[in-house]
mmCIF file of C-alpha atoms in Angstrom:
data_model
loop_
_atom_site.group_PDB
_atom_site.id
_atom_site.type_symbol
_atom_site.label_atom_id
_atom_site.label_comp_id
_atom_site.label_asym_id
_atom_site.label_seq_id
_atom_site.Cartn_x
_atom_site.Cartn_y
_atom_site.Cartn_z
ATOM 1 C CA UNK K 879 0.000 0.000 0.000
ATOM 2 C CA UNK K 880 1.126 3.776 -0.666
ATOM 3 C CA UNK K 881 0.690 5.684 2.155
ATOM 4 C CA UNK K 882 0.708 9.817 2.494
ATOM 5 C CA UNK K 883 1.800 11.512 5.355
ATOM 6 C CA UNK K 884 1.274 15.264 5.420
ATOM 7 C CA UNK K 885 3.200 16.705 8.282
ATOM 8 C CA UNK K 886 4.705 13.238 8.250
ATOM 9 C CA UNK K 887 8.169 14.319 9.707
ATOM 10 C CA UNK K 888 6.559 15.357 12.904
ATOM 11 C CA UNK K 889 6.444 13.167 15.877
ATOM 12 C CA UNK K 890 2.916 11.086 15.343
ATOM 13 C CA UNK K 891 4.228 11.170 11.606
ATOM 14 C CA UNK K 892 7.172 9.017 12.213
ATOM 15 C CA UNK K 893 5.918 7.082 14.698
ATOM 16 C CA UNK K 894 3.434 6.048 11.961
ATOM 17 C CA UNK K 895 5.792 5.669 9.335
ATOM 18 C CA UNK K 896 8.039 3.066 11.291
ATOM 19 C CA UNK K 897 4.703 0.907 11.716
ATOM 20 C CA UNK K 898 4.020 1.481 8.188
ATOM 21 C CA UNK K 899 7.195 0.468 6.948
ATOM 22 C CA UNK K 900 7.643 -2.229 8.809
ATOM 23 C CA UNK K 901 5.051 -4.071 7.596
ATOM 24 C CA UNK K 902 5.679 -3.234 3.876
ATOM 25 C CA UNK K 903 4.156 -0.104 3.073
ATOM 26 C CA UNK K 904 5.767 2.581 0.249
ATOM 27 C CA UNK K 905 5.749 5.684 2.538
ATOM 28 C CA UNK K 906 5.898 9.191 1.401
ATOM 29 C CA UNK K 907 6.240 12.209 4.186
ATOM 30 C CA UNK K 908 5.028 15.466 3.022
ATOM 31 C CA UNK K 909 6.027 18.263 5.246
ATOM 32 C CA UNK K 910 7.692 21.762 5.034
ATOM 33 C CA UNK K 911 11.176 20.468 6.103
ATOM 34 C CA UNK K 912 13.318 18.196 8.443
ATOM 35 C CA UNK K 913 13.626 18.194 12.052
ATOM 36 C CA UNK K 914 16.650 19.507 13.300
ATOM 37 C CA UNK K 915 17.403 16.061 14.406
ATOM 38 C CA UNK K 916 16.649 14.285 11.319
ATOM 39 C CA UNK K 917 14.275 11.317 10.873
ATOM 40 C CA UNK K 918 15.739 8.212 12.989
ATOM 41 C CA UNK K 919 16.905 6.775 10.691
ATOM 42 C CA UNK K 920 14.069 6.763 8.493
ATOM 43 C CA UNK K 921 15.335 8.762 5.887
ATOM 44 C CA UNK K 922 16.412 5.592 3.857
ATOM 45 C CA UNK K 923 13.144 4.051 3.787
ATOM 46 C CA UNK K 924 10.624 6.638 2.962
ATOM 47 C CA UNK K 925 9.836 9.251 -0.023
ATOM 48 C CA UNK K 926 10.697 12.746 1.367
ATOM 49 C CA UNK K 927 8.705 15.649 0.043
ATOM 50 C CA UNK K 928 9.275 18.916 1.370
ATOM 51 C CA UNK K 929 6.802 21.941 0.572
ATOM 52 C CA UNK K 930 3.797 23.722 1.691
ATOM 53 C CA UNK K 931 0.859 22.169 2.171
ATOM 54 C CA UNK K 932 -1.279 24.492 -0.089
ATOM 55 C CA UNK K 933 0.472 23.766 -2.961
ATOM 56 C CA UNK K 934 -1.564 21.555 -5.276
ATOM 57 C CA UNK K 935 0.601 20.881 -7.753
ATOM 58 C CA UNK K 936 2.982 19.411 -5.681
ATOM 59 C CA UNK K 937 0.578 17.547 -3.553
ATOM 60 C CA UNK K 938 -1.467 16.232 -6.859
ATOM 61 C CA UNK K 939 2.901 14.909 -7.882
ATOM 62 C CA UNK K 940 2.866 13.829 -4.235
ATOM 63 C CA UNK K 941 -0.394 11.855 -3.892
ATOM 64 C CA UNK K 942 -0.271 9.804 -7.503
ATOM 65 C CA UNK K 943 -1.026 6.090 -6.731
ATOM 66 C CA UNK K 944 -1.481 6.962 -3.377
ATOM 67 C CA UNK K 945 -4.125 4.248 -1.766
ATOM 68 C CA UNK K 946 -3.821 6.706 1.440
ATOM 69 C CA UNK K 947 -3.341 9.643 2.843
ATOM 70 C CA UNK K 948 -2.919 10.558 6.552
ATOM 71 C CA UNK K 949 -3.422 13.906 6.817
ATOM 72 C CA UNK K 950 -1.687 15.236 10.130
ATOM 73 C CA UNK K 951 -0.044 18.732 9.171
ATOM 74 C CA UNK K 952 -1.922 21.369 10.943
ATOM 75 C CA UNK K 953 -0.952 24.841 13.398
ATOM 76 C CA UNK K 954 -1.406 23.955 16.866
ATOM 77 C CA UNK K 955 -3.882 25.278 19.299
ATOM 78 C CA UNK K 956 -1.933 28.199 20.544
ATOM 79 C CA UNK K 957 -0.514 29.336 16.947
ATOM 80 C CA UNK K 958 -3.709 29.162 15.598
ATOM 81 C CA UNK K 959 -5.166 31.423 18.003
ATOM 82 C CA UNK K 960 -2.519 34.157 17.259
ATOM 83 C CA UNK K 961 -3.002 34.615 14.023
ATOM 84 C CA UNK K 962 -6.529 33.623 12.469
ATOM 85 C CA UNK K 963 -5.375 34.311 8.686
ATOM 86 C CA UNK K 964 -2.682 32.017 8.936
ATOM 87 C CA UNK K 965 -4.450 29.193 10.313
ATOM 88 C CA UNK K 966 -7.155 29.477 8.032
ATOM 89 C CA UNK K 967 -4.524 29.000 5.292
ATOM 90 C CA UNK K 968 -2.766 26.497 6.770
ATOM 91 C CA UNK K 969 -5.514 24.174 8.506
ATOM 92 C CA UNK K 970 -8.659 24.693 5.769
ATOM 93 C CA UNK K 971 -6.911 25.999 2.522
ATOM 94 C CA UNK K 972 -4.557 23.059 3.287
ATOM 95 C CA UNK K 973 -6.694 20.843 4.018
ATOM 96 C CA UNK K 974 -8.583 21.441 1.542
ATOM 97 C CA UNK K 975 -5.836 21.035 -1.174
ATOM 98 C CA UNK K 976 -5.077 17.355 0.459
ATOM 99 C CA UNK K 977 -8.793 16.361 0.124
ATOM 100 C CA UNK K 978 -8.946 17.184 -3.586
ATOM 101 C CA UNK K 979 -5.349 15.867 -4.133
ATOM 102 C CA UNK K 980 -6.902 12.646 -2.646
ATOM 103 C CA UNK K 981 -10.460 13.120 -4.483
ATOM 104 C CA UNK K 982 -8.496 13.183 -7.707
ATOM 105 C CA UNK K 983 -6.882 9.651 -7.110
ATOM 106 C CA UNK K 984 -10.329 7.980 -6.993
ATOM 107 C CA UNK K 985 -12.974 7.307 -4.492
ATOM 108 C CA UNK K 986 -11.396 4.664 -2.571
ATOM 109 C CA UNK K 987 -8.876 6.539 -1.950
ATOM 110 C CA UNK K 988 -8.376 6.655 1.914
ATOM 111 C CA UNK K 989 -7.789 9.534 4.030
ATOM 112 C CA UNK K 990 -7.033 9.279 7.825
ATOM 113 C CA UNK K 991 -7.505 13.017 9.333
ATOM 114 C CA UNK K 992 -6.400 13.487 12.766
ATOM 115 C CA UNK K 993 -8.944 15.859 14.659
ATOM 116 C CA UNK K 994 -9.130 17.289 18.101
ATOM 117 C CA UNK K 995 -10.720 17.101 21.766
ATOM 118 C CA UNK K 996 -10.522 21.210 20.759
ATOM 119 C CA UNK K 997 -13.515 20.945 18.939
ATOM 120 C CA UNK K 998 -15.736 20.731 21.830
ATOM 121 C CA UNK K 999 -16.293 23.769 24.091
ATOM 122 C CA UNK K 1000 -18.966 26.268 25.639
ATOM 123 C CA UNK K 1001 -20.285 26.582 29.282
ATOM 124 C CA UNK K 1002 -22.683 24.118 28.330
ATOM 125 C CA UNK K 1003 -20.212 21.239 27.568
ATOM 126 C CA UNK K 1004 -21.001 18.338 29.802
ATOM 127 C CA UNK K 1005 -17.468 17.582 31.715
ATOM 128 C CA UNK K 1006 -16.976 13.997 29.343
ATOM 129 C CA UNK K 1007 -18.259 13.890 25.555
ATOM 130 C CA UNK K 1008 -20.152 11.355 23.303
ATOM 131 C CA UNK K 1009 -20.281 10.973 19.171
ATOM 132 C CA UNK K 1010 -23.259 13.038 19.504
ATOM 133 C CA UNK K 1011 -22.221 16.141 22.144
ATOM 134 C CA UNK K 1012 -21.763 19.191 19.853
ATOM 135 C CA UNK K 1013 -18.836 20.864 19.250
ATOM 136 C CA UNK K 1014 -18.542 24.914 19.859
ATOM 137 C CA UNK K 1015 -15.128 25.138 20.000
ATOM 138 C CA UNK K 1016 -13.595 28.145 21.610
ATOM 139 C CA UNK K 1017 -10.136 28.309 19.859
ATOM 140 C CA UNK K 1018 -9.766 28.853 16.297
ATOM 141 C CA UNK K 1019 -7.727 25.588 16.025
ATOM 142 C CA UNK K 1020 -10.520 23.742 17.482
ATOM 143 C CA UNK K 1021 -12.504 25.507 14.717
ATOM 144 C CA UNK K 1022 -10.424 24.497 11.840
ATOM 145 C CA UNK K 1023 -10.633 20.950 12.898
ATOM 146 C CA UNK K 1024 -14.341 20.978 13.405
ATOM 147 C CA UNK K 1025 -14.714 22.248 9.909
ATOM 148 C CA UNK K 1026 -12.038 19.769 8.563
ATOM 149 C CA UNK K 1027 -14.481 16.939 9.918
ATOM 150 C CA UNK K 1028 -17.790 18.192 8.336
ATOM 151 C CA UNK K 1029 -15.671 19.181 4.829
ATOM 152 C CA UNK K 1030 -14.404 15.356 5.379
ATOM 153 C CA UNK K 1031 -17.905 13.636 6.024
ATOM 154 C CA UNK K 1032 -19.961 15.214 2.902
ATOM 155 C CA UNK K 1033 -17.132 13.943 0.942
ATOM 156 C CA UNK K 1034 -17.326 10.443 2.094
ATOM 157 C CA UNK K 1035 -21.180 10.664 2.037
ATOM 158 C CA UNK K 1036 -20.854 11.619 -2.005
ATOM 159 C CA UNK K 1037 -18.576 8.826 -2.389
ATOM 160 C CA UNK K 1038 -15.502 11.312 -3.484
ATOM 161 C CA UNK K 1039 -13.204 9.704 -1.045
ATOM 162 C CA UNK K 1040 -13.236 6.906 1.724
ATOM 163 C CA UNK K 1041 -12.387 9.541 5.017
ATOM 164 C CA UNK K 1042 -11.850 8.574 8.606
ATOM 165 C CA UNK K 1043 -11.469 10.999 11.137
ATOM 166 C CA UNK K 1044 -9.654 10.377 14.741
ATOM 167 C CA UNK K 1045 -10.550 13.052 17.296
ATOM 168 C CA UNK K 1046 -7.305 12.655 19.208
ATOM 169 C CA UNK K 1047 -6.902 13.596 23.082
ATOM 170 C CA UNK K 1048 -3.820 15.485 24.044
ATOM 171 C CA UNK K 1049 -1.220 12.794 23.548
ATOM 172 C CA UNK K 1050 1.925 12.206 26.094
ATOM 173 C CA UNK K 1051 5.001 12.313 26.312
ATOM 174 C CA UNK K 1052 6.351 14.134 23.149
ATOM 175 C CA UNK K 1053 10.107 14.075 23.216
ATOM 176 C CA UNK K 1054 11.796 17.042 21.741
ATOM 177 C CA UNK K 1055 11.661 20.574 23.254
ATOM 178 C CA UNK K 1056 8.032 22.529 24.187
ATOM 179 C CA UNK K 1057 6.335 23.550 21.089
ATOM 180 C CA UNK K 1058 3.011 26.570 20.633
ATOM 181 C CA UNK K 1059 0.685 23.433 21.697
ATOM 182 C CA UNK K 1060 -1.322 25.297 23.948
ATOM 183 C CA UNK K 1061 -1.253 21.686 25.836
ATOM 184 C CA UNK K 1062 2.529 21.349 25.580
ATOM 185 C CA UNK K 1063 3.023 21.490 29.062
ATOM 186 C CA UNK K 1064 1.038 18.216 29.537
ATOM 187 C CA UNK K 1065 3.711 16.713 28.015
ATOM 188 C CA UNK K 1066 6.674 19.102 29.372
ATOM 189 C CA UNK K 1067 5.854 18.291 33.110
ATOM 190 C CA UNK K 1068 6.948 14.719 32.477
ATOM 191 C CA UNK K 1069 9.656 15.368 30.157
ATOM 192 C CA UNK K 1070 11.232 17.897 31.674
ATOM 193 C CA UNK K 1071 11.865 17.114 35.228
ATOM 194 C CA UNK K 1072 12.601 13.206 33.631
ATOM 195 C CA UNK K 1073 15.493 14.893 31.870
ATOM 196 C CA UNK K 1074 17.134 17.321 35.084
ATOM 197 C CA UNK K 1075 14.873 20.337 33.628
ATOM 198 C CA UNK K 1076 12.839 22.657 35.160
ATOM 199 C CA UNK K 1077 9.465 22.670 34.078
ATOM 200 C CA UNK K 1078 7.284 26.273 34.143
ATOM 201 C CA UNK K 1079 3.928 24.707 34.578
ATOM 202 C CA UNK K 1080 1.112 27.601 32.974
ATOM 203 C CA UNK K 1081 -2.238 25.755 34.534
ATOM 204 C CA UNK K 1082 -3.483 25.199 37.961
ATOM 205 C CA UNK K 1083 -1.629 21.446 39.291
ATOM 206 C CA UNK K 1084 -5.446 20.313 40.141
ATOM 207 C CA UNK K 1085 -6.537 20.708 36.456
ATOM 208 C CA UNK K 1086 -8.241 17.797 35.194
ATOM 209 C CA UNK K 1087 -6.701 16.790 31.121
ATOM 210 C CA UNK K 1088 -7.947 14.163 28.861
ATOM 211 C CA UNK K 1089 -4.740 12.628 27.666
ATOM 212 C CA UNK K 1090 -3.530 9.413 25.839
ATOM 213 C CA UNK K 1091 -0.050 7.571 25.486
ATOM 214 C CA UNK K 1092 2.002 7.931 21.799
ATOM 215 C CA UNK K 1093 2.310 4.143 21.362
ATOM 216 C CA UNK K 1094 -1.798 3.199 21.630
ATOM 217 C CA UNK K 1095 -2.407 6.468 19.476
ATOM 218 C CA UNK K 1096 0.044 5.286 16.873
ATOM 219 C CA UNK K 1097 -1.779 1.833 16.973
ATOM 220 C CA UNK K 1098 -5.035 3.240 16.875
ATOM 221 C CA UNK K 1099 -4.172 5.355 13.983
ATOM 222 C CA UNK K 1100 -3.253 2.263 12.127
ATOM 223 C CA UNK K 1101 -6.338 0.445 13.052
ATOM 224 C CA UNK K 1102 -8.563 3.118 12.018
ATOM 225 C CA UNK K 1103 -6.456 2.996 8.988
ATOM 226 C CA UNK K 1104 -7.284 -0.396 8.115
ATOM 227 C CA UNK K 1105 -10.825 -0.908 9.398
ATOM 228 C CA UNK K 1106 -12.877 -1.586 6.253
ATOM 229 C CA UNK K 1107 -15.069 1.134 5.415
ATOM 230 C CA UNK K 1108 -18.300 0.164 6.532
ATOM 231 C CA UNK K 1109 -17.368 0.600 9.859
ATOM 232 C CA UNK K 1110 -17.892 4.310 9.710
ATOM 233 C CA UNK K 1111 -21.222 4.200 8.229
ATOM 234 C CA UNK K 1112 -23.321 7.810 7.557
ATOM 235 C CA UNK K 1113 -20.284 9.092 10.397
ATOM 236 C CA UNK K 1114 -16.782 9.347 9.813
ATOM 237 C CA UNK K 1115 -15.284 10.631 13.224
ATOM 238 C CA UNK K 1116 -14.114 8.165 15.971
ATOM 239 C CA UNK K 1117 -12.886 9.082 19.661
ATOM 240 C CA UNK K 1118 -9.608 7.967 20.464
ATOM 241 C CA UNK K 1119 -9.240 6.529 23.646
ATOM 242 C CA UNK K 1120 -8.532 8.634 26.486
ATOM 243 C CA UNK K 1121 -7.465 8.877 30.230
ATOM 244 C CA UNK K 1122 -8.799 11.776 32.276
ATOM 245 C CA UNK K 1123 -5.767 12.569 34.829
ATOM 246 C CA UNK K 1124 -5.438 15.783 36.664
ATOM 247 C CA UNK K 1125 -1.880 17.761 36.440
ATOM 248 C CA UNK K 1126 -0.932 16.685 39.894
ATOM 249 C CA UNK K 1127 -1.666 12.946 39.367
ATOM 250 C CA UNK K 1128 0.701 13.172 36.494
ATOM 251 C CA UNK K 1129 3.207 15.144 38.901
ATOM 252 C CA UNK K 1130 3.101 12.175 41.167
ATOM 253 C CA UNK K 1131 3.167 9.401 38.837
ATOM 254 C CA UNK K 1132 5.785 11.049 37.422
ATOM 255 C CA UNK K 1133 7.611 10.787 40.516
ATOM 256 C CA UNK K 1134 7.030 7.399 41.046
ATOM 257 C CA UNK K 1135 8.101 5.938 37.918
ATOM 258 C CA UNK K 1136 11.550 8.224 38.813
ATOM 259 C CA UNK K 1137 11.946 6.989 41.872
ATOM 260 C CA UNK K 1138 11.534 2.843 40.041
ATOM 261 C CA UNK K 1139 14.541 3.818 37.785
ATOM 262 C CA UNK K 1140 16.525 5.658 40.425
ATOM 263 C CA UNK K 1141 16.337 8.957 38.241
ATOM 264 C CA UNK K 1142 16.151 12.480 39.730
ATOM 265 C CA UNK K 1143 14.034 15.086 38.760
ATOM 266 C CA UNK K 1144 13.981 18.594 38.145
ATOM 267 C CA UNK K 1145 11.892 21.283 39.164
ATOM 268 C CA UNK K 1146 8.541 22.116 38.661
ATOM 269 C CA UNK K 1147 7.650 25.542 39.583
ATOM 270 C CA UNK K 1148 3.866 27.104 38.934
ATOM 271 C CA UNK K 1149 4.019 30.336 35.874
ATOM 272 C CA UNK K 1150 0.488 30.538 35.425
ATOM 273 C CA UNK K 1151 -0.781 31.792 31.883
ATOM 274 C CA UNK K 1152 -4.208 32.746 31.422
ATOM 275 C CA UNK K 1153 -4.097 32.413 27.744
ATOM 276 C CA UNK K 1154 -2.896 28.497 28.197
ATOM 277 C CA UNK K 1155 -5.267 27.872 30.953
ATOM 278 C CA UNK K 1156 -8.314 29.522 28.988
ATOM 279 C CA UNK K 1157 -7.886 27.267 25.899
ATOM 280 C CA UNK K 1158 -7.152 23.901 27.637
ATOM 281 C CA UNK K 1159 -9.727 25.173 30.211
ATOM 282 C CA UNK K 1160 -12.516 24.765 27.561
ATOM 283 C CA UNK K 1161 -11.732 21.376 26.670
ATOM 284 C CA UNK K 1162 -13.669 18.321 27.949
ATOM 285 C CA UNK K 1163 -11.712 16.095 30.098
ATOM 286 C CA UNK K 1164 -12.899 12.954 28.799
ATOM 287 C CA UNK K 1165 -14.398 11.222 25.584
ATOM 288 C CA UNK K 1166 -16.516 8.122 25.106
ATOM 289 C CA UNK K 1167 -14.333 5.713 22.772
ATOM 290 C CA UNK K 1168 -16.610 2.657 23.024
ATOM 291 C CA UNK K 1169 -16.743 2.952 18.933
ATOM 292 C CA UNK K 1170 -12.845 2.901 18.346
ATOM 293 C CA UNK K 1171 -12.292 0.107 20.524
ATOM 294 C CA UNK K 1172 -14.668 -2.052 19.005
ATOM 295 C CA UNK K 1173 -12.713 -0.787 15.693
ATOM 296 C CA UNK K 1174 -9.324 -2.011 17.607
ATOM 297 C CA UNK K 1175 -7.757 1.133 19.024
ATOM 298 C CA UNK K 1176 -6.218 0.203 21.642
ATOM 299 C CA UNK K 1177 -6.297 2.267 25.342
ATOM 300 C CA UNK K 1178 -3.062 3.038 27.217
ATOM 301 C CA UNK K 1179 -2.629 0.553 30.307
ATOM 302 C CA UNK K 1180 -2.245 3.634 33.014
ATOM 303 C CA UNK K 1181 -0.599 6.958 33.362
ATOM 304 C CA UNK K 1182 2.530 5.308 34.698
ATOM 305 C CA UNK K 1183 2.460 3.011 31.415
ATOM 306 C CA UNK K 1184 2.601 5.910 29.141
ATOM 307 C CA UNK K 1185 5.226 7.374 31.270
ATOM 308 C CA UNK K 1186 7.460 3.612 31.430
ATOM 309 C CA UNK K 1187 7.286 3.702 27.388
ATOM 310 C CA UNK K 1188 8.863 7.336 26.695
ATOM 311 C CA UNK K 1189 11.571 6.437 29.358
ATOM 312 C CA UNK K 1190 11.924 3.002 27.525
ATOM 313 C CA UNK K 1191 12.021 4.710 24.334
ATOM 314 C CA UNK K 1192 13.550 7.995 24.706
ATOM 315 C CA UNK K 1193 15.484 8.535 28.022
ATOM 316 C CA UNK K 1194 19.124 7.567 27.629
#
């Protein structure tokens, strides 16, 4: 199979790739350029394509003979919200340009778009979300997604394209440095006091998050990837699976996965930002995902699971 990875040398594009290649797969990453660290040594087994995402001649060169497209290049939540044009370019003018890319290689072509707890919002949003709760998102990168999932459905309906949407919860622990995430600190409070840092946490330590670990999201992409296509019916959009966990129980289980590998931490010290806490304050803290685990997306074990597999896979 030829897969399509927009934003693809990013971290959830990699860790894709690797399962992707691994089993046989012709991999293409489509992104604007290379991490400073490179690839992982994927560079030898992948197509590279470097370029912006609105460009459809080179996504139409990109996506020939593509069976599938994951489509994960996007601005964050807090980059989004600064500047509105930009993310409108980026998150529907691009998306847009992958979706007819896609359209224009058949309708059954696949395309796997990763979505966002940030859709959901309002003072009326009950504390943990269903398929049906409605999203009023209160950040323009919530907005862009929302959009991105109707734009997505219609399509599939019409039978232009075979589209599958995974509304992801914030996903732990990203290696790497702190990026405009508005939720980057929910991985950063591990990751930095794991590594010696210090860690300036922006929300309130008894703030409840709906997170999930890298490896099940990976896997669940995949699955959701290769469920047939009847499983999404009139509704495209599944829930990843989720675990709702407060700041402070992450603090502490942080602590005690430390204290199992004899590793001491660094500091965390409290810089609250009401910008950060507004955004991540209006999203729900939990999502039913009874419909992507009958699909075969897997849920993390336990917070101190997630936190055992970045230490097994990233701490020296």
């Amino acid at each position: 199979m030829k897969t399509v990875i927009t934003g693809g040398c990013g971290f959830l594009g990699r860790l894709l790739a690797a399962r992707l290649v691994a089993r046989g797969d012709n991999v293409t990453l489509f992104d604007l350029g290379l991490p400073p660290g490179g690839l992982g040594g994927l560079e030898a087994d992948v197509n590279i394509v470097l370029g912006d995402i609105t460009d459809p001649k080179l996504l139409s060169a990109s996506l020939q003979g593509a069976d599938a497209v994951v489509h994960l290049a996007s601005m964050v939540s807090a980059g989004a919200e600064a500047d509105f044009d930009a993310a409108m370019r980026v998150n529907i003018d691009g998306g847009r340009a992958v979706l007819e890319a896609a359209r224009a290689e058949g309708p059954a072509t696949k395309v796997l778009f990763t979505s966002s707890l940030a859709i959901f919002g309002s003072a009326a949003m009950p504390a943990s979300v269903d398929m049906m709760t409605r999203p009023v998102p209160q950040n323009t990168y919530g907005m862009t997604k929302a959009v991105m999932e109707l734009i997505i459905n219609d399509m599939s309906r019409k039978g232009l394209i075979d589209g599958r949407i995974a509304r992801l919860p914030t996903i732990i622990v990203r290696p790497g440095k702190p990026n405009a995430a508005a939720s980057s600190f929910a991985s950063g409070v591990i990751r930095e006091p794991l590594a010696g840092d210090v860690c300036r946490l922006p929300v309130p330590r008894d703030m409840a998050l709906m997170v999930g670990g890298y490896r099940a999201c990976a896997d669940g992409l995949i699955a959701l990837l290769d469920a047939p296509r009847d499983s999404f019916v009139d509704d495209r959009t599944v829930n990843l699976p989720n675990l709702t966990v407060t700041v402070a129980e992450m603090i502490d289980a942080t602590k005690r996965v430390a204290a199992r590998h004899n590793i001491t931490l660094g500091a965390i010290t409290d810089v609250p930002d009401a910008g950060v806490q507004a955004i991540v304050g209006s999203w729900p803290t939990g999502m039913d995902a009874t419909r992507a685990e009958a699909i075969g997306c897997p849920r993390s074990a336990s917070l101190e699971a997630v936190i055992e597999e970045f230490i097994a896979d990233y701490v020296p």
